C-alpha positions in Angstrom: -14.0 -80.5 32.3 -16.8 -81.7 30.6 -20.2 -80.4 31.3 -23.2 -82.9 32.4 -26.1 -83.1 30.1 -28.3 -82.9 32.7 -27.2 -79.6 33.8 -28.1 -78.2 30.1 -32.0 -79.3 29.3 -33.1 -76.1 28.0 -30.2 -75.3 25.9 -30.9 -76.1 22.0 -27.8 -75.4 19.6 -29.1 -75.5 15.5 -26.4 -76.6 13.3 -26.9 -75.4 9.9 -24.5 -76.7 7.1 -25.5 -79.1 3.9 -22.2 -81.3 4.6 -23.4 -84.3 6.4 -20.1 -84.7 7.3 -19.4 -81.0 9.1 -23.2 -81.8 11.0 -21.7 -84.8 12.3 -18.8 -84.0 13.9 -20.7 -81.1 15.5 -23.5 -83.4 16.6 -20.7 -85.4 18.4 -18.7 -82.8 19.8 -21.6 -80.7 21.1 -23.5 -83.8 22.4 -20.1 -84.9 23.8 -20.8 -81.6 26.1 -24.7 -82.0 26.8 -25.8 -79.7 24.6 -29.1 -81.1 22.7 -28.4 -80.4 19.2 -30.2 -80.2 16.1 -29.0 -80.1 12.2 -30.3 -78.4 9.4 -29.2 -78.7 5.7 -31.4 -76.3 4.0 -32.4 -72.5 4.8 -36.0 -74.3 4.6 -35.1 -76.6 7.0 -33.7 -74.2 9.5 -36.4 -71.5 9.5 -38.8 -74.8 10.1 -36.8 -75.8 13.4 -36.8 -72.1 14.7 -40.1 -71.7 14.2 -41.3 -74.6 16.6 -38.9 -74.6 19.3 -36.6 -72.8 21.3 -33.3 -72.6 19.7 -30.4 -71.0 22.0 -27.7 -70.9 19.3 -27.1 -71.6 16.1 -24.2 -72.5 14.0 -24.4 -71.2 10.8 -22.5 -72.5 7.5 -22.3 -69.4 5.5 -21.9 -71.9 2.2 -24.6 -74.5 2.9 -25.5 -75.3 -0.3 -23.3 -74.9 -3.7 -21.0 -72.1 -4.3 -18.3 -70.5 -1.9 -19.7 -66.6 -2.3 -21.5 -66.9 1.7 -24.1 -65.2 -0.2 -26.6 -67.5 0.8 -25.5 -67.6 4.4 -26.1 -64.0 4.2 -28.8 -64.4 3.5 -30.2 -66.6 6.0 -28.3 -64.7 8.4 -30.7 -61.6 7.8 -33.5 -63.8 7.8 -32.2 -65.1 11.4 -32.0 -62.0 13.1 -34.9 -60.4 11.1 -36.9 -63.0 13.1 -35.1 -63.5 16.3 -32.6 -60.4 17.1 -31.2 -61.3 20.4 -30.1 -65.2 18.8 -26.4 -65.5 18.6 -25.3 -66.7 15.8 -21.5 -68.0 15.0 -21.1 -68.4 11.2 -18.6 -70.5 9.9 -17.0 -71.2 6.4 -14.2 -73.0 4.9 -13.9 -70.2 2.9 -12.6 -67.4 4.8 -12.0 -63.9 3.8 -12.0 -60.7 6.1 -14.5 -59.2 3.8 -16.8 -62.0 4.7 -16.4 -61.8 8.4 -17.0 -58.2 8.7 -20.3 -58.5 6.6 -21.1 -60.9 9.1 -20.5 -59.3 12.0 -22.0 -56.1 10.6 -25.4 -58.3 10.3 -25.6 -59.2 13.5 -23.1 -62.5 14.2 -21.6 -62.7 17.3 -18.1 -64.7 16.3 -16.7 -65.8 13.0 -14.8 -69.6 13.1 -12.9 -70.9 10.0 -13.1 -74.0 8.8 -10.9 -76.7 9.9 -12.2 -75.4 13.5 -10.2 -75.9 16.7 -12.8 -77.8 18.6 -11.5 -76.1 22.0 -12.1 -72.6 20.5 -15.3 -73.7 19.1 -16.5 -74.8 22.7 -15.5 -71.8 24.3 -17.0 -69.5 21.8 -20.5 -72.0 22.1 -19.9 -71.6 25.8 -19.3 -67.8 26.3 -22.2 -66.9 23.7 -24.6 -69.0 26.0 -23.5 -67.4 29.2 -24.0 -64.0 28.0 -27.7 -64.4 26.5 -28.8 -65.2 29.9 -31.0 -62.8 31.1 -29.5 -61.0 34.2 -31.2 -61.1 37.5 -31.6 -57.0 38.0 -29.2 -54.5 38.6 -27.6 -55.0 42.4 -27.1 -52.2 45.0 -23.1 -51.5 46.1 -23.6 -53.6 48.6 -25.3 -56.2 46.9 -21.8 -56.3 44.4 -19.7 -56.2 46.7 -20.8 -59.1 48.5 -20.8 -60.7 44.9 -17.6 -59.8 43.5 -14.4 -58.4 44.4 -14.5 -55.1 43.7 -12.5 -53.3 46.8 -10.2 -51.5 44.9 -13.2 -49.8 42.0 -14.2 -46.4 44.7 -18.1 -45.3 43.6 -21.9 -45.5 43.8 -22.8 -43.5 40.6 -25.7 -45.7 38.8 -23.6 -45.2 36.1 -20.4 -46.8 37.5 -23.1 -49.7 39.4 -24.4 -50.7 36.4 -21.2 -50.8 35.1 -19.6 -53.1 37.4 -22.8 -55.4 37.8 -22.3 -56.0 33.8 -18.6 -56.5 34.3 -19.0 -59.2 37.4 -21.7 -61.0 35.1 -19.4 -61.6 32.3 -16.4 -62.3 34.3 -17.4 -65.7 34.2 -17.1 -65.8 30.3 -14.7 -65.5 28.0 -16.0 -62.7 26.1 -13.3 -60.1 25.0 -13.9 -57.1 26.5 -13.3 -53.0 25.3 -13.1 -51.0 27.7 -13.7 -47.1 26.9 -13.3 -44.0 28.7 -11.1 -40.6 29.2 -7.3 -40.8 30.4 -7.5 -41.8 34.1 -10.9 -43.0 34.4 -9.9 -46.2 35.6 -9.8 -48.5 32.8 -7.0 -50.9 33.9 -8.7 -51.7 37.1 -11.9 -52.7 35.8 -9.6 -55.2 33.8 -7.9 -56.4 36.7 -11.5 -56.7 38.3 -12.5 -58.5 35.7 -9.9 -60.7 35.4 -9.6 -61.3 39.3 -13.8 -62.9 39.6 -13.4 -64.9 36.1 -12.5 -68.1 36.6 -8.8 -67.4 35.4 -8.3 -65.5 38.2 -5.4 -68.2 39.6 -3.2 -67.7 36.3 -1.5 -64.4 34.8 -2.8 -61.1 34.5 -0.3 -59.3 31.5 -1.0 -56.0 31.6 0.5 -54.3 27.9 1.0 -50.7 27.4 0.5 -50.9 23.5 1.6 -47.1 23.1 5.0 -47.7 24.6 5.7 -51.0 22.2 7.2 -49.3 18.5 6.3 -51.3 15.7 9.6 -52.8 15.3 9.9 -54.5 18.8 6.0 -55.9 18.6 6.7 -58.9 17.5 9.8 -60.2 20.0 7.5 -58.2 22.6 4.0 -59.5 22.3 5.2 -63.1 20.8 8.7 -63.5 21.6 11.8 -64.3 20.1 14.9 -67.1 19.6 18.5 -66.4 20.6 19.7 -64.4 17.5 16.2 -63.4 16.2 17.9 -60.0 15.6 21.1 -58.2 16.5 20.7 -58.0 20.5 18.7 -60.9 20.8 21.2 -62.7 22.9 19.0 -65.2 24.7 15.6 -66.5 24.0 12.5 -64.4 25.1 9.1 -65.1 26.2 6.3 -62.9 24.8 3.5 -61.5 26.6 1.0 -64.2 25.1 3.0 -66.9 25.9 3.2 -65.3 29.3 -0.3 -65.1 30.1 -1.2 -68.3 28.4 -4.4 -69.3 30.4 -5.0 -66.1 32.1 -5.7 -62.7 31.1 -4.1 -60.4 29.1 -5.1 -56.9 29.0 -3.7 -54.8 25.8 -4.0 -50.7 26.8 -4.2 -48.0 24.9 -5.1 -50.7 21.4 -5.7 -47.4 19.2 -2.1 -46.8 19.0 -1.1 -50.2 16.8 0.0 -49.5 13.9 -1.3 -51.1 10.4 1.0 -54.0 10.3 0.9 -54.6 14.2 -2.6 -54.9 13.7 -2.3 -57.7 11.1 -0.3 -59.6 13.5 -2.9 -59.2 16.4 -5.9 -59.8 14.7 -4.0 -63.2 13.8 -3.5 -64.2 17.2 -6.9 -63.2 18.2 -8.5 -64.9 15.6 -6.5 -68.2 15.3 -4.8 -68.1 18.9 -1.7 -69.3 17.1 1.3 -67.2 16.5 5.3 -67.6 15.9 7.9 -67.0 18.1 10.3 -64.2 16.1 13.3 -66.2 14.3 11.5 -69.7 14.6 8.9 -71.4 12.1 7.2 -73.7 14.8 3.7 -72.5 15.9 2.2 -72.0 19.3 -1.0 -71.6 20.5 -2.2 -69.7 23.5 -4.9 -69.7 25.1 -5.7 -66.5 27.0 -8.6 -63.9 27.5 -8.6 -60.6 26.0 -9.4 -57.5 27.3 -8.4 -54.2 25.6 -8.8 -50.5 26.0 -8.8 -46.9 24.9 -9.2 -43.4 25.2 -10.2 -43.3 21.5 -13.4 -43.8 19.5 -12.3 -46.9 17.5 -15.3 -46.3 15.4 -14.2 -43.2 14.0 -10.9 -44.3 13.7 -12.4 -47.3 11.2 -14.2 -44.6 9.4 -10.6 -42.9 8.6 -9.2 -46.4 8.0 -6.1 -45.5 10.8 -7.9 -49.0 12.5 -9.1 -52.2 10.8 -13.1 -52.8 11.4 -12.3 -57.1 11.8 -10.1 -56.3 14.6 -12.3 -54.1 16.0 -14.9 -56.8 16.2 -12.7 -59.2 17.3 -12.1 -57.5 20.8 -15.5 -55.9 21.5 -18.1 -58.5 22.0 -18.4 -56.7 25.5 -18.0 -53.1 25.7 -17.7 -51.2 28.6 -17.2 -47.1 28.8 -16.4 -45.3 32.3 -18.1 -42.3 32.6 -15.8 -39.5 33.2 -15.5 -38.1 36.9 -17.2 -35.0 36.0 -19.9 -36.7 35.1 -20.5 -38.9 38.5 -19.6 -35.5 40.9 -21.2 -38.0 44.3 -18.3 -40.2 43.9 -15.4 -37.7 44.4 -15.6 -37.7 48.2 -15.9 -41.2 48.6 -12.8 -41.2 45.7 -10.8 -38.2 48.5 -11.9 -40.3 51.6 -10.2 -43.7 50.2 -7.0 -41.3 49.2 -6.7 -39.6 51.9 -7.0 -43.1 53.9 -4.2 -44.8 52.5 -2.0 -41.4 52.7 -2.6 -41.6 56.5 -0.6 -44.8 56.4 2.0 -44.0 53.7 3.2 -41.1 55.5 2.2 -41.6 58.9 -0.6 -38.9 59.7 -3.0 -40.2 61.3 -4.8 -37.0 61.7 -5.1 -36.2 57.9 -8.2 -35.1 56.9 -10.1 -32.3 54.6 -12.8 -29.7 55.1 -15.8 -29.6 54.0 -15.8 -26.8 52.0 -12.5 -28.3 50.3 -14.7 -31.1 49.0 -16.9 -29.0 48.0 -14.2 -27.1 45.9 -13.3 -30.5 44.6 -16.6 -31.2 43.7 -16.9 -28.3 41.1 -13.6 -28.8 39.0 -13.6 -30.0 35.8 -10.8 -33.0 36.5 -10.1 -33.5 32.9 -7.4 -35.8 33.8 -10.2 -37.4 35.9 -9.2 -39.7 38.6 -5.7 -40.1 38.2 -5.7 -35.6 38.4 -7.9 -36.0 41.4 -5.4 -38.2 43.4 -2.6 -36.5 42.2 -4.1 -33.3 43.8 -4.6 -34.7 47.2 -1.2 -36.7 47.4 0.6 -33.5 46.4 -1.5 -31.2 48.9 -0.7 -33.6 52.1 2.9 -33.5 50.9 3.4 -29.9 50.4 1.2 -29.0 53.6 2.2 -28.9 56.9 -1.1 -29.2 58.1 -2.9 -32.1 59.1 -6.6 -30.5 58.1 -6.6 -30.0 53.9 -8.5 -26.9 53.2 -9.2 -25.0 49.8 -6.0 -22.9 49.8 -4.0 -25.8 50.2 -5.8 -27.8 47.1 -6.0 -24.8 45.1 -2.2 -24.0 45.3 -1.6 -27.6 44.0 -3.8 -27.3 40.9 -2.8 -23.4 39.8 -0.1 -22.6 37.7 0.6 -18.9 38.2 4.2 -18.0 37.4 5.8 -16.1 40.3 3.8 -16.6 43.4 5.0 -18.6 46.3 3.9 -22.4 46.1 2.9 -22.3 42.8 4.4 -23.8 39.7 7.1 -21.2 38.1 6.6 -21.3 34.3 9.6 -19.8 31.6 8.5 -17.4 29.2 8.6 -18.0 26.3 12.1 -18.9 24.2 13.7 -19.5 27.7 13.8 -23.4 27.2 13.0 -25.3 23.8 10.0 -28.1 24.0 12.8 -30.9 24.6 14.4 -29.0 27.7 11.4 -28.6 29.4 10.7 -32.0 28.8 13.6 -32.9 30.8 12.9 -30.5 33.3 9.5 -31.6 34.4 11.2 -35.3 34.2 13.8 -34.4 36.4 11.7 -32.8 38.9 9.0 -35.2 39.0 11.9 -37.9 39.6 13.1 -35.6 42.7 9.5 -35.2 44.2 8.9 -38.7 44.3 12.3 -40.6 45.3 13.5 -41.6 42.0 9.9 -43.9 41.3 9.6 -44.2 38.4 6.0 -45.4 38.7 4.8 -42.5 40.6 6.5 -40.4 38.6 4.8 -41.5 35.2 1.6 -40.8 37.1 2.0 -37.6 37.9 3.2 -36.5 34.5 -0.1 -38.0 33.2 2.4 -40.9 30.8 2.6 -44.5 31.2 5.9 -46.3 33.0 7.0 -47.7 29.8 6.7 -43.9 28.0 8.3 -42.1 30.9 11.1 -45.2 30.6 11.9 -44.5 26.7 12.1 -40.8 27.3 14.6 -41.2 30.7 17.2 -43.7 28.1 16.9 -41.0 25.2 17.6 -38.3 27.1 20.4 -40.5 29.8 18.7 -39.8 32.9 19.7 -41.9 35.6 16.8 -43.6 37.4 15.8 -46.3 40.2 14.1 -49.4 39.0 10.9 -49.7 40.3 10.4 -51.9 43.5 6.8 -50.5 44.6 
C-alpha cells in the first residue's frame, strides 16, 4: 500500500547520480510514495543541498560522474558522514563488486543496491532506513513494554534485558535484519520470535533454521528446495525454507557454522532475494525478513577469514546481544517462579514451590549454560523429588556430578566406554527420562533437535516423533 504524501512532510530523500535518466525514475518512484525528493548531479551540488536543508536520506551513486572505480562516491561518501554521521546513506552502482560494497559499508552506508534495482527492495530499504533514524521516545519500564508489545514469553527486568527489548519492539516494525548475539541458552530464538510476532508480518510464517544441523551438501535442497530428481533421493519436489517463509520471517540460528560455499549462496539470496530451486534454471524471488544468530563473535571470525565480512553486513543492520544470566543475577527468581509455574500444571502439583534460601543458592551459580541450565535444574529437581517444597539439597543433587553417591550422576573411569559409547549412553538415558521427546531431550543435552536427530539415525536408535 501506498503511503500518503501528506503523512511524510518532513521527510527529504537526496538523490545523487549524474544520469538524468537514473534521477528520474527515482524522482517518480519515490514521489509516487510521498517522499519529497531532491537530485543532485555533482558532489558540489549535493554538499550545497545538505547544507540548507534537512535531508533524511540520501541515495548515493557511487559512479556519478565518469569512470566505474566508485572512487569518487567514496569519496563523497566520507565527506557525507564527515558532516552528518547519523545520515543513512544507500549507495548504489551499476557496477557491483563485493570489494566495493564492503568499502562502503565499512564507511558508514547503511545498505548497498545494484543497479538495475528492484523498485520493491529499494522501497523497503528507503522505508526501513527511515523508520530506524527516528529518534526513540525514552526507554519504557516492564510495564510500559508490555502493555506495548507482546513480550509474555521474554522472563526479566534487568536494565540490560529492558533496554533490550524496548530496541527490539521499536524495530519490529521495520524490516531491518537483525543479529542477535549472546551465550548458549540465553534466549536468542525467543527474542526472534518476539520480534517477528509485533512486526507487521506477524500473520505469515515464522521459519526457524538450525544452520549447524544443515551439512553443506543438503543446503541448497534445504534452504531453497529442490525438483523431483534433483539428486538421487529426490523423489518428489521440495519446498525450501525461503520459499516457505516467503512474506514472513525467517530466523537462521547458529549463522557461524555456514560453510564458505554456503555462505556464497546466502549472501545471494540476501542480497538479490532471488535464488534457484535445486535441479531447475527458473528463478524465484522471496520476499522475507531476516533475523540470524550466534554464540560466536562474527567479527573475529572475519578477521580469520572462516566468515565473509559482506555477509556479515548484510544481516546486522540491528544487532542485539543478551547479556548472560550471570550477569542479570535479579532475574533468576522471576526466571524459577515462571518455571516452577508451568511445572505445577505439567505435572499436576499444585503445591510446588522453592525456599528461599534455594533461590538464594540459585542466585550464586555460575549457569554457564545460562537459561536453558537453569530450567533444566528446576524441571529435573521437581521430577526427582518427592517433595512439594524445592530446597538446596534437592537443587544441588541435580547439578553435582559426584561418581558413587546416591542421586547423583554415576560417571565411568576412565577406558570403561570410548567417546562414541558414552555418547549413546547419555542419548539413551536422556530419551528414557523424558518419554522418548525428542525435543526435551535435545534440551537437556544442551544440542539442537535436528543434532540430537542426526546422531539418533547414525547410531539406529529408535525414537518417537515429536508431537509437543
Amino acid at each position: 500500500m501506498r503511503t500518503k504524501y501528506a503523512k511524510l512532510p518532513d521527510i527529504m530523500i537526496l538523490v545523487i547520480d549524474d544520469d538524468i535518466a537514473v534521477r528520474t525514475s527515482l524522482l517518480l518512484l519515490l514521489g509516487e510514495e510521498g517522499y519529497r525528493v531532491v537530485s543532485a548531479a555533482s558532489q558540489e551540488e549535493a554538499l550545497g543541498i545538505l547544507a540548507t536543508g534537512p535531508v533524511s536520506l540520501v541515495l548515493l551513486d557511487l559512479n556519478f560522474s565518469i569512470g566505474t572505480s566508485g572512487e569518487e562516491g567514496m569519496v563523497l561518501l566520507q565527506e557525507i558522514k564527515a558532516r552528518y554521521p547519523g545520515l543513512p546513506v544507500i549507495v548504489m552502482t551499476g557496477w557491483a563488486t563485493i570489494q566495493l560494497a564492503v568499502r562502503g559499508m565499512r564507511l558508514g552506508a547503511s545498505d548497498f543496491i545494484n543497479k538495475p534495482w528492484n523498485n520493491e527492495y529499494l522501497l523497503q530499504s528507503v522505508k526501513t532506513l527511515l523508520q530506524l533514524n527516528e529518534q526513540p521516545e525514552g526507554l519504557h519500564t516492564r510495564k510500559q513494554l508490555d502493555s506495548l508489545y507482546r513480550l509474555q514469553q521474554i522472563i526479566g527486568e534487568d536494565a540490560r534485558l529492558l533496554e533490550l527489548l524496548d530496541t527490539a519492539g521499536r524495530i519490529a516494525a521495520t524490516d531491518a535484519s537483525v543479529l542477535i548475539t549472546g551465550e548458549s541458552g540465553t534466549g536468542k530464538e525467543l527474542i526472534a520470535e518476539a520480534i517477528h510476532q509485533n512486526s507487521q508480518r506477524h500473520h505469515k510464517p515464522f521459519v526457524k533454521v538450525n544452520l549447524g544441523g544443515i551439512s553443506a551438501a543438503l543446503f541448497e535442497s534445504e534452504m531453497f528446495g529442490h525438483v523431483r530428481g534433483a539428486f538421487t533421493d529426490a523423489r518428489t519436489d521440495r519446498a525450501g525454507r525461503f520459499e516457505i517463509a516467503n512474506k514472513g520471517t525467517i530466523f537462521l540460528d547458529e549463522i557461524s557454522d555456514l560453510d564458505a560455499g554456503s555462505q556464497v549462496k546466502l549472501l545471494r539470496v540476501l542480497q538479490d532475494r532471488t535464488y534457484e530451486i535445486l535441479g531447475s534454471s527458473r528463478t524465484k524471488t522471496v520476499d522475507v525478513r531476516v533475523i540470524c544468530a550466534t554464540n560466536k563473535v562474527l567479527d573475529e571470525m572475519v578477521a580469520k577469514g572462516s566468515f565473509r565480512e559482506d555477509l556479515l553486513y548484510r544481516i546486522n543492520l540491528i544487532t542485539l546481544h543478551l547479556p548472560a544470566l550471570r550477569e542479570r543475577q535479579k532475574d533468576i527468581p522471576l526466571l524459577v517462579n515462571f518455571f516452577i509455574g508451568n511445572l505445577r500444571e505439567i505435572y499436576n502439583r499444585p503445591s510446588l514451590t522453592i525456599t528461599g534460601s534455594a533461590m538464594k543458592w540459585l542466585q550464586q551459580l555460575p549457569l554457564p549454560g545460562n537459561i536453558r541450565q537453569l530450567k533444566n535444574l528446576v524441571e529435573r529437581a521437581v521430577l526427582v523429588s518427592r517433595k512439594d517444597v524445592l530446597d538446596v539439597e534437592d537443587l544441588r543433587s541435580q547439578l553435582e556430578l559426584s561418581p558413587g553417591r546416591k542421586g547423583k550422576i554415576q560417571l565411568p573411569d576412565v577406558g570403561v566406554l570410548t567417546l562414541e559409547e558414552t555418547e549413546v549412553l547419555m542419548i539413551r538415558k536422556a530419551l528414557l527420562f523424558h518419554h522418548n521427546k525428542v525435543s526435551r531431550a535435545a534440551e537437556a543435552l544442551g544440542i539442537t533437535r535436528s543434532s540430537l536427530y542426526r546422531r539418533l539415525d547414525k547410531y539406529n536408535i529408535p525414537y518417537d516423533e515429536d508431537t509437543d
